[in-house]
Amino acid sequence: MARFYLTTAIDYVNSRPHLGTAYEKVTADVIARYRRLCGVSTHFLMGNDEHSQNVYQRALELGLEPRAFCDQMEQVFREVWAKLDVSFDDFIRTTEDRHKLAVTALVQRIADAGDLYEGEYEGWYCVSCEAFKPDKDLVDGECSIHQTRPEWIKEKNHFFRLSKYRDRLLQHYEATPMFLQPDVRRNEMLRLLEGGLEDISVSRTGQSWGIPLPFDPSRVVYVWFDALINYIAAVGYATDDERFRAWWPADLHVVGKDITRFHAVVWPAMLMSAGLPLPKRVFGHGWVNWQGQRMSKSLGTSVDPLDAADRLGPDPLRLYLVKEIAYGHDGDFTWERFEERYNADLANNLGNLVNRVAVMAHKYRGGRLAPVPGAISQLADRAADVVRRYRVAMDEHQLHTGMAAAFDLVDATNEFITRSEPWVLARTPDRRAELDQALFEMAEAVRIAAILLWPAMPASCTEILRRMGQVGPISEIRLDRDTTWAGGERQIVKGSLLWPRI
RNA sequence: GCCGGUGUAGCUCAGUUGGUUAGAGCACGCGGCUCAUAUCCGCGUUGUCCGGGGUUCAAGUCCCUGCACCGGCACCA
């Protein structure tokens, strides 16, 4: 049976998730739901990254034990993901035993391969930050946060022989053009690889918050090296071989464009060193800006996803994120535009369509619809074409194109209603059959559109399907079988407005 | 500095491998319908597809160049 394992980045828990974080999870969720709809056995992983100094720092500020703080933040994150209907199958935290065991095992395996060595890391170190500062973070030689002069220090550290894997990585990029998408990101990584790689330090000294190196317990694994390993830890690496073989390698890592390097260079090199298969694909998505500006809490340019979901509903927010932003590109979010799209796509188009179809079905036929035997459908070809274009787009993660295709069917149905004029047919007794057929067709088209839009708007589309006479659980719907033009009698259900115009 | 991207209707953007009168949504104007959430349908207005040069029978779509804006350039989930 076909399977699909996809992941998102795990998040630092030092603050609440903002809309940009939610964007990543929602788009990944749409992909996961699409695969399930295709009948593919899907495993969707998310989680939290807890071994960061920022997190440790934040816990201390709040007077909490780091672990207790992380427990609290897990609830905060889970609440947001629940509100947005993000259907992950597993949620991993890097402080869990299964993760620690996997990190310990993988680091040991990389060491056994001869790819770790002791060296010295030197650089500007800000004592207040407890962190090394790259030059770009220094202003006039001072730490930009604390306005103090950092110290130049040397620290013994363990290094990973990243440079050793440069050629193999290049070969892999050549042989597997889809490994990193979109192409902008792939080109960036290719140039980086062509320029050569430097080894990276993978340990930190003098920190207790982290996972000890198996062969040097006085040091902990650097948070990045630690974090990446969650993708194998979650599916049983070092703890459940059978499960690990069943799910690894991942089919898709969904990550932000800022961290593609870690996923498309460092992570594959780690796996090569350990002799493990590489993930099939990495997708580096863009940013969601707020009124044209990069989202930032300190600048007051961030949006809380819960506020956005409360404003017009989780599904309208999800649709906005996947339909209005070309996946892989940066996009913009404003309240004005969110409301504009809500009114245009949902209130005026889809919502109004669902309502008018249900009302006509009841007004003219008591809610019971059935196609006329032998009648030729005027919408079936259009629906088939939409489904085809939708699948091509969704298979390649062109989520915005897939959504646009689905809305073409909504438009086609509204046009069809205007052309067939059911209200005229209803006044003409000898055109009963035409009315039967027209009513059936519009309901059938709406049913198909609702299935296509279900990955983006699960709750709303489940309700639309119910109203269009869908019987049986949503989980049993299959894209190929259930989006072909169907016959059969059905009972249409009326209901309150899904999306009142605002 | 090096590398890359973007620049298309008033606004937000889509435009596969170069091919007929350049598209969508919103906004605006006119017309139609009334089942529907004053919704829907049709028609229409505005574009030197950033400027300049070139290749081609043919370029928004390829090449060169100028301008403007943005991003990447390694220990930032």
XYZ file of C-alpha atoms (C1' of nucleotides) in Angstrom:
579
model
C 0.000 0.000 0.000
C 1.235 3.460 -0.869
C 2.465 5.462 2.105
C 3.433 9.060 2.685
C 5.447 10.376 5.598
C 5.602 14.141 5.930
C 6.949 16.459 8.567
C 7.068 20.123 9.431
C 9.825 21.939 11.270
C 9.633 21.584 15.027
C 9.169 24.897 16.784
C 11.040 26.700 19.511
C 8.671 27.125 22.401
C 9.956 30.397 23.801
C 6.877 32.188 22.435
C 3.434 31.459 21.067
C 3.110 30.435 17.440
C 2.352 33.337 15.106
C 0.576 33.279 11.769
C 3.758 32.421 9.893
C 4.243 29.302 11.984
C 0.599 28.427 11.479
C 1.036 28.857 7.725
C 3.595 26.080 7.613
C 1.424 23.701 9.635
C -1.735 24.461 7.665
C -0.125 23.938 4.271
C 1.437 20.689 5.474
C -1.948 19.657 6.818
C -3.553 20.293 3.448
C -0.942 18.052 1.848
C -1.499 15.355 4.465
C -5.262 15.479 4.073
C -4.937 15.368 0.297
C -2.821 12.217 0.497
C -5.286 10.567 2.839
C -8.064 11.499 0.438
C -6.097 9.687 -2.251
C -6.159 6.582 -0.115
C -2.493 6.804 0.782
C -1.453 5.634 4.227
C -0.199 8.919 5.642
C 1.912 9.795 8.647
C 2.044 13.495 9.490
C 4.564 14.545 12.123
C 4.892 17.833 13.996
C 6.529 18.745 17.275
C 8.365 21.146 19.505
C 12.063 21.908 19.767
C 12.876 22.346 23.415
C 16.646 22.126 23.791
C 17.377 25.686 22.901
C 19.094 28.253 25.064
C 16.260 30.651 24.264
C 13.813 28.242 25.792
C 16.046 27.664 28.814
C 16.443 31.409 29.221
C 12.739 32.065 28.968
C 11.962 29.412 31.576
C 14.397 30.996 34.007
C 12.826 34.410 33.468
C 9.490 32.940 34.403
C 10.963 31.155 37.391
C 10.103 27.756 35.996
C 11.991 24.538 35.508
C 12.708 24.271 31.766
C 10.806 21.034 31.476
C 7.759 22.461 33.267
C 7.838 25.498 31.016
C 7.973 23.265 27.957
C 5.009 21.293 29.261
C 3.014 24.502 29.482
C 4.035 25.608 26.024
C 3.132 22.255 24.546
C -0.450 22.914 25.610
C -0.327 26.379 24.072
C 0.846 24.966 20.743
C -1.585 22.073 20.790
C -4.440 24.458 21.451
C -3.570 26.510 18.373
C -3.177 23.460 16.153
C -6.470 22.041 17.384
C -8.246 25.282 16.662
C -6.865 25.279 13.121
C -7.808 21.624 12.593
C -4.229 20.539 11.963
C -4.441 16.765 11.787
C -0.976 15.592 12.777
C -0.620 11.889 13.562
C 2.224 12.342 15.983
C 3.667 15.203 17.987
C 7.235 14.832 19.156
C 9.115 16.824 21.777
C 12.878 16.782 21.844
C 12.900 16.204 25.590
C 11.139 12.871 25.192
C 13.057 9.670 25.838
C 12.429 8.328 22.335
C 14.117 11.421 20.927
C 17.053 11.296 23.314
C 17.639 7.644 22.511
C 17.599 8.356 18.794
C 19.963 11.314 19.112
C 22.362 9.323 21.229
C 22.309 6.427 18.789
C 22.698 8.534 15.662
C 25.494 10.669 17.076
C 27.317 7.523 18.137
C 26.874 6.040 14.690
C 28.251 9.161 13.034
C 31.176 9.065 15.447
C 31.754 5.389 14.628
C 31.883 6.315 10.965
C 34.788 8.586 11.809
C 32.924 11.756 10.982
C 33.277 13.519 14.316
C 36.500 15.030 15.593
C 37.572 17.385 18.325
C 38.442 20.889 17.346
C 38.253 24.429 18.535
C 35.403 26.743 17.898
C 36.280 30.360 18.261
C 34.301 33.517 17.938
C 32.735 36.450 19.712
C 30.838 35.250 22.737
C 28.225 37.364 24.501
C 28.074 36.315 28.126
C 24.623 37.811 28.609
C 23.264 35.896 25.650
C 25.307 32.806 26.504
C 25.873 32.489 22.804
C 28.398 32.978 20.051
C 27.653 36.003 17.908
C 28.271 36.086 14.194
C 29.681 39.357 12.875
C 26.407 40.391 11.357
C 24.789 40.427 14.804
C 27.339 42.872 16.147
C 26.775 46.600 16.040
C 29.982 48.584 16.391
C 31.533 45.490 17.877
C 28.881 45.184 20.534
C 26.111 42.698 21.082
C 23.016 44.259 19.541
C 20.821 42.990 22.362
C 22.912 43.813 25.404
C 25.149 46.584 24.092
C 28.122 44.947 25.701
C 31.399 43.979 24.136
C 31.552 40.225 23.588
C 34.642 38.201 24.440
C 36.736 36.394 21.859
C 36.886 32.892 23.165
C 37.977 29.493 22.004
C 36.030 26.458 23.018
C 36.836 22.816 22.477
C 34.054 21.260 20.484
C 33.208 18.261 18.408
C 32.962 18.867 14.694
C 31.055 17.004 12.012
C 32.871 16.372 8.746
C 30.273 18.073 6.613
C 32.859 18.986 3.989
C 33.436 15.295 3.285
C 29.910 14.973 1.872
C 30.000 17.880 -0.525
C 30.577 15.779 -3.639
C 28.004 13.177 -2.751
C 25.488 15.918 -2.034
C 26.158 17.535 -5.380
C 25.692 14.203 -7.110
C 22.436 13.707 -5.297
C 21.210 17.131 -6.384
C 22.090 16.329 -9.972
C 20.455 12.922 -9.901
C 17.355 14.069 -8.011
C 16.187 17.446 -9.319
C 13.063 17.372 -7.169
C 14.989 16.766 -3.958
C 14.761 20.418 -2.983
C 11.859 22.587 -4.108
C 11.038 25.184 -5.218
C 13.823 25.809 -7.724
C 14.922 29.067 -6.145
C 15.943 27.223 -3.028
C 17.533 24.421 -5.002
C 19.667 26.897 -6.917
C 20.791 28.565 -3.722
C 21.897 25.265 -2.254
C 23.648 24.255 -5.459
C 25.712 27.412 -5.367
C 26.489 26.845 -1.730
C 27.659 23.325 -2.503
C 29.692 24.477 -5.482
C 31.439 26.933 -3.193
C 32.429 24.150 -0.849
C 31.369 23.223 2.659
C 32.998 23.777 6.001
C 32.738 21.382 8.888
C 30.324 22.407 11.587
C 30.512 22.169 15.340
C 27.894 19.906 16.810
C 28.437 20.240 20.538
C 28.218 22.912 23.197
C 30.203 23.207 26.384
C 29.008 24.451 29.734
C 25.324 23.889 29.124
C 23.177 21.446 30.992
C 19.995 21.878 28.936
C 20.456 19.377 26.145
C 21.334 15.826 25.302
C 24.804 14.727 26.478
C 27.219 13.436 23.875
C 27.455 9.670 24.412
C 31.262 9.684 24.362
C 31.733 13.018 26.139
C 28.965 13.617 28.693
C 30.455 16.945 29.737
C 29.080 18.422 26.528
C 25.644 18.488 24.969
C 24.606 18.049 21.352
C 24.149 21.380 19.609
C 20.466 22.156 19.322
C 20.422 22.022 15.518
C 22.058 18.652 15.270
C 19.684 17.497 17.969
C 16.546 18.909 16.358
C 16.930 17.377 12.906
C 17.029 13.914 14.379
C 13.392 14.200 15.463
C 12.338 13.080 12.008
C 13.745 9.598 12.508
C 13.205 9.505 16.265
C 9.470 9.895 15.815
C 9.182 6.813 13.615
C 11.166 4.514 15.845
C 14.846 4.971 15.061
C 16.770 3.215 17.850
C 13.544 2.230 19.553
C 11.373 0.314 17.078
C 13.112 -1.103 14.025
C 9.999 -2.422 12.380
C 8.234 0.896 12.628
C 11.307 2.705 11.395
C 11.558 0.509 8.332
C 7.869 1.050 7.659
C 8.072 4.853 7.546
C 11.603 6.017 6.836
C 12.640 7.702 4.554
C 10.264 10.621 4.799
C 8.504 11.615 1.591
C 8.471 15.309 2.387
C 9.982 17.756 4.847
C 8.033 21.031 4.833
C 10.250 23.804 6.190
C 10.693 27.565 6.029
C 12.990 28.949 3.375
C 15.379 30.209 6.063
C 16.225 26.725 7.225
C 16.428 24.845 3.951
C 20.184 24.619 4.328
C 19.913 22.516 7.453
C 17.427 20.204 5.800
C 18.884 20.025 2.330
C 22.597 19.907 3.182
C 23.361 19.175 6.828
C 20.618 16.627 7.405
C 21.305 14.539 4.294
C 24.998 14.551 5.142
C 24.217 13.267 8.622
C 22.111 10.493 7.123
C 24.797 9.617 4.606
C 27.304 9.344 7.401
C 24.987 7.059 9.349
C 24.220 4.980 6.269
C 20.521 5.819 6.272
C 18.326 6.656 3.277
C 17.673 10.323 2.501
C 14.265 11.988 2.579
C 12.627 12.080 -0.845
C 11.933 15.774 -0.888
C 12.385 19.022 1.003
C 10.038 21.924 0.341
C 11.105 25.410 1.460
C 8.001 27.572 1.740
C 7.985 31.371 1.801
C 6.921 33.911 4.406
C 3.535 35.300 5.170
C 4.096 39.004 5.577
C 1.857 41.286 7.573
C 0.861 44.316 5.547
C 3.943 43.913 3.453
C 6.331 43.596 6.359
C 8.115 40.619 7.805
C 6.198 39.359 10.819
C 7.932 40.340 14.001
C 6.676 40.442 17.547
C 8.988 43.207 18.643
C 7.872 45.429 15.773
C 4.245 44.652 16.449
C 3.864 43.180 12.998
C 2.638 39.754 13.916
C -0.786 38.202 13.930
C -2.001 35.596 16.366
C -3.533 32.738 14.373
C -6.215 32.358 17.026
C -7.304 35.971 16.459
C -7.449 35.365 12.715
C -9.417 32.150 13.159
C -11.816 33.857 15.583
C -12.441 36.692 13.176
C -13.968 34.695 10.307
C -13.412 31.055 11.205
C -10.587 28.516 10.961
C -11.583 27.278 7.505
C -11.673 30.705 5.842
C -8.234 31.350 7.318
C -6.920 28.028 6.045
C -8.321 28.683 2.593
C -6.757 32.124 2.514
C -3.352 30.706 3.411
C -3.352 27.993 0.766
C -5.249 29.731 -2.025
C -4.029 33.331 -1.882
C -0.338 32.617 -1.467
C 1.524 30.822 -4.245
C 3.151 27.931 -2.395
C 6.879 28.460 -2.336
C 6.548 32.240 -2.707
C 6.161 34.916 -0.072
C 2.661 36.206 0.509
C 0.850 38.893 2.399
C -1.896 38.923 4.991
C -4.051 41.890 5.903
C -7.455 41.993 7.551
C -8.843 43.844 4.547
C -7.681 41.230 2.116
C -8.785 38.380 4.358
C -12.277 39.869 4.473
C -12.262 40.517 0.747
C -11.458 36.896 -0.013
C -14.001 35.712 2.540
C -16.770 37.688 0.897
C -15.745 36.861 -2.655
C -14.960 33.154 -2.417
C -17.033 31.981 0.493
C -20.002 34.252 1.142
C -20.797 35.221 -2.463
C -19.626 32.155 -4.338
C -19.392 28.823 -2.574
C -21.616 29.633 0.401
C -24.294 31.244 -1.713
C -24.142 28.364 -4.155
C -24.627 25.733 -1.457
C -27.548 27.702 -0.119
C -29.311 28.282 -3.417
C -28.935 24.654 -4.452
C -30.359 23.424 -1.147
C -33.218 25.902 -1.206
C -34.184 25.063 -4.799
C -33.961 21.341 -4.131
C -36.473 21.749 -1.349
C -38.674 24.325 -2.965
C -39.090 22.329 -6.161
C -38.528 18.706 -5.170
C -38.826 18.420 -1.412
C -35.096 17.827 -1.183
C -35.067 14.539 -3.093
C -32.955 14.645 -6.240
C -32.076 12.090 -8.848
C -30.695 12.247 -12.386
C -32.975 11.583 -15.337
C -32.136 8.221 -16.914
C -30.365 8.728 -20.223
C -29.909 12.469 -19.770
C -26.586 13.910 -20.877
C -24.870 15.891 -18.156
C -23.738 19.386 -19.028
C -21.355 19.688 -16.100
C -19.742 16.269 -15.946
C -16.991 17.015 -18.459
C -16.182 20.266 -16.771
C -15.979 18.528 -13.397
C -13.709 15.834 -14.790
C -11.377 18.441 -16.215
C -11.268 20.290 -12.909
C -10.492 17.106 -11.006
C -7.691 16.298 -13.410
C -6.095 19.748 -13.104
C -6.560 19.677 -9.339
C -4.720 16.394 -9.002
C -1.806 17.448 -11.175
C -1.393 20.582 -9.073
C -1.793 18.928 -5.696
C 0.577 16.081 -6.539
C 3.270 18.698 -7.117
C 2.344 20.747 -4.046
C 0.984 23.610 -6.154
C -1.675 24.088 -3.514
C -2.845 27.491 -4.737
C -3.370 26.106 -8.244
C -5.312 23.160 -6.906
C -7.615 25.433 -4.947
C -8.148 27.670 -7.963
C -9.134 24.620 -10.009
C -11.710 23.622 -7.412
C -13.209 27.103 -7.539
C -13.472 26.839 -11.321
C -16.055 24.152 -10.688
C -17.908 26.458 -8.296
C -17.977 29.145 -10.992
C -19.073 26.660 -13.631
C -21.963 25.593 -11.426
C -23.151 29.151 -10.888
C -23.011 29.686 -14.651
C -24.906 26.465 -15.217
C -27.717 27.585 -12.915
C -28.073 30.836 -14.824
C -28.219 28.998 -18.131
C -30.663 26.290 -17.054
C -33.019 28.687 -15.250
C -34.617 26.217 -12.825
C -37.196 28.829 -11.742
C -38.479 28.961 -15.309
C -38.535 25.183 -15.639
C -40.508 24.996 -12.406
C -43.283 27.092 -13.890
C -43.529 24.866 -16.948
C -45.198 21.521 -16.194
C -43.940 19.734 -19.300
C -40.332 20.479 -18.418
C -40.294 18.425 -15.233
C -37.520 16.170 -16.428
C -35.290 19.083 -17.341
C -35.709 20.510 -13.876
C -34.962 17.149 -12.268
C -31.774 16.878 -14.253
C -30.650 20.462 -13.629
C -31.186 20.242 -9.892
C -29.300 16.987 -9.746
C -26.402 18.359 -11.728
C -25.844 21.389 -9.564
C -25.941 19.286 -6.417
C -23.537 16.781 -7.898
C -21.081 19.481 -8.948
C -21.167 21.024 -5.488
C -20.554 17.628 -3.962
C -17.429 17.143 -6.072
C -16.164 20.660 -5.379
C -16.598 20.059 -1.652
C -14.421 16.958 -1.826
C -11.699 18.875 -3.659
C -11.807 21.673 -1.106
C -12.002 19.353 1.863
C -8.230 19.262 2.526
C -8.252 23.050 2.923
C -11.605 23.401 4.695
C -12.325 20.082 6.380
C -15.095 21.117 8.755
C -16.986 23.278 6.260
C -16.730 20.788 3.428
C -17.862 17.949 5.633
C -20.971 20.011 6.310
C -21.462 20.810 2.622
C -21.178 17.120 1.766
C -23.764 16.296 4.410
C -26.123 18.852 2.913
C -25.567 17.465 -0.576
C -26.710 14.086 0.634
C -23.393 12.403 1.334
C -23.900 9.352 3.474
C -21.170 7.584 5.364
C -18.038 8.936 7.055
C -15.714 11.393 5.348
C -12.749 9.163 6.101
C -14.067 6.669 3.566
C -14.224 9.140 0.707
C -11.637 8.446 -1.987
C -10.624 11.069 -4.472
C -10.514 8.861 -7.567
C -13.735 6.994 -6.928
C -15.840 9.762 -5.374
C -15.029 12.684 -7.636
C -16.283 10.939 -10.747
C -19.742 12.010 -11.822
C -22.167 9.862 -9.863
C -25.826 8.974 -10.301
C -28.335 7.840 -7.728
C -30.989 9.468 -5.649
C -30.018 11.709 -2.780
C -31.608 13.707 -0.017
C -30.509 17.336 0.148
C -30.391 18.967 3.578
C -30.991 22.645 4.261
C -29.039 24.518 6.887
C -28.029 27.890 8.209
C -25.681 30.124 6.221
C -22.151 28.769 6.266
C -20.496 32.134 5.719
C -22.661 35.227 6.244
C -21.487 38.161 4.226
C -19.666 40.790 6.212
C 31.218 42.838 -3.146
C 29.409 37.855 -5.077
C 24.972 35.102 -6.483
C 19.763 34.962 -7.380
C 14.803 36.837 -7.815
C 11.059 40.357 -8.807
C 9.077 44.618 -11.790
C 2.087 42.482 -16.008
C -4.984 46.538 -15.686
C -6.618 51.555 -10.036
C -5.395 47.491 -6.099
C -3.592 42.123 -5.058
C -1.501 38.848 -8.193
C -1.511 34.195 -12.197
C 0.904 33.547 -16.636
C 3.545 25.796 -18.683
C 8.326 23.966 -23.173
C 8.362 31.620 -27.135
C 2.715 31.059 -31.207
C -3.730 33.367 -32.685
C -7.461 39.673 -30.270
C -2.346 39.373 -22.649
C -5.591 36.797 -17.910
C -8.163 36.146 -12.605
C -10.151 38.318 -8.189
C -11.387 42.986 -6.035
C -12.951 47.943 -7.544
C -15.765 50.641 -11.428
C -19.778 51.172 -15.534
C -23.926 49.054 -18.288
C -27.385 45.102 -19.030
C -29.981 40.455 -17.453
C -32.153 37.093 -13.823
C -34.705 36.365 -9.176
C -33.544 30.122 -6.830
C -29.998 32.493 -3.480
C -26.229 35.710 1.724
C -28.373 43.185 -2.533
C -26.090 37.216 -3.964
C -25.547 35.123 -9.428
C -24.837 35.611 -14.946
C -23.324 38.513 -19.368
C -20.820 42.677 -21.568
C -17.404 46.629 -20.962
C -13.328 50.549 -19.438
C -7.942 51.247 -18.181
C -2.259 47.849 -19.494
C 4.065 51.077 -24.533
C 3.513 43.110 -19.905
C 9.857 48.703 -15.843
C 13.257 51.482 -19.883
C 16.670 50.416 -24.142
C 18.877 47.058 -27.656
C 19.070 42.076 -29.909
C 17.685 36.813 -31.693
C 13.209 34.913 -34.353
C 8.305 34.137 -39.289
C 6.679 35.064 -34.031
C 8.753 37.370 -27.150
C 5.384 39.174 -21.184
C 7.911 34.255 -22.232
C 15.002 33.673 -24.811
C 19.982 36.922 -24.928
C 22.548 41.719 -23.624
C 22.106 46.278 -21.038
C 20.140 50.323 -17.730
C 16.862 51.558 -13.551
C 13.938 50.229 -9.105
C 12.774 46.933 -5.197
C 13.662 42.218 -2.577
C 16.298 37.852 -1.001
C 20.681 34.437 -0.104
C 26.043 34.521 1.107
C 26.571 28.749 6.771
C 26.087 27.315 13.172
C 19.049 31.841 12.512
C 13.444 26.238 13.648
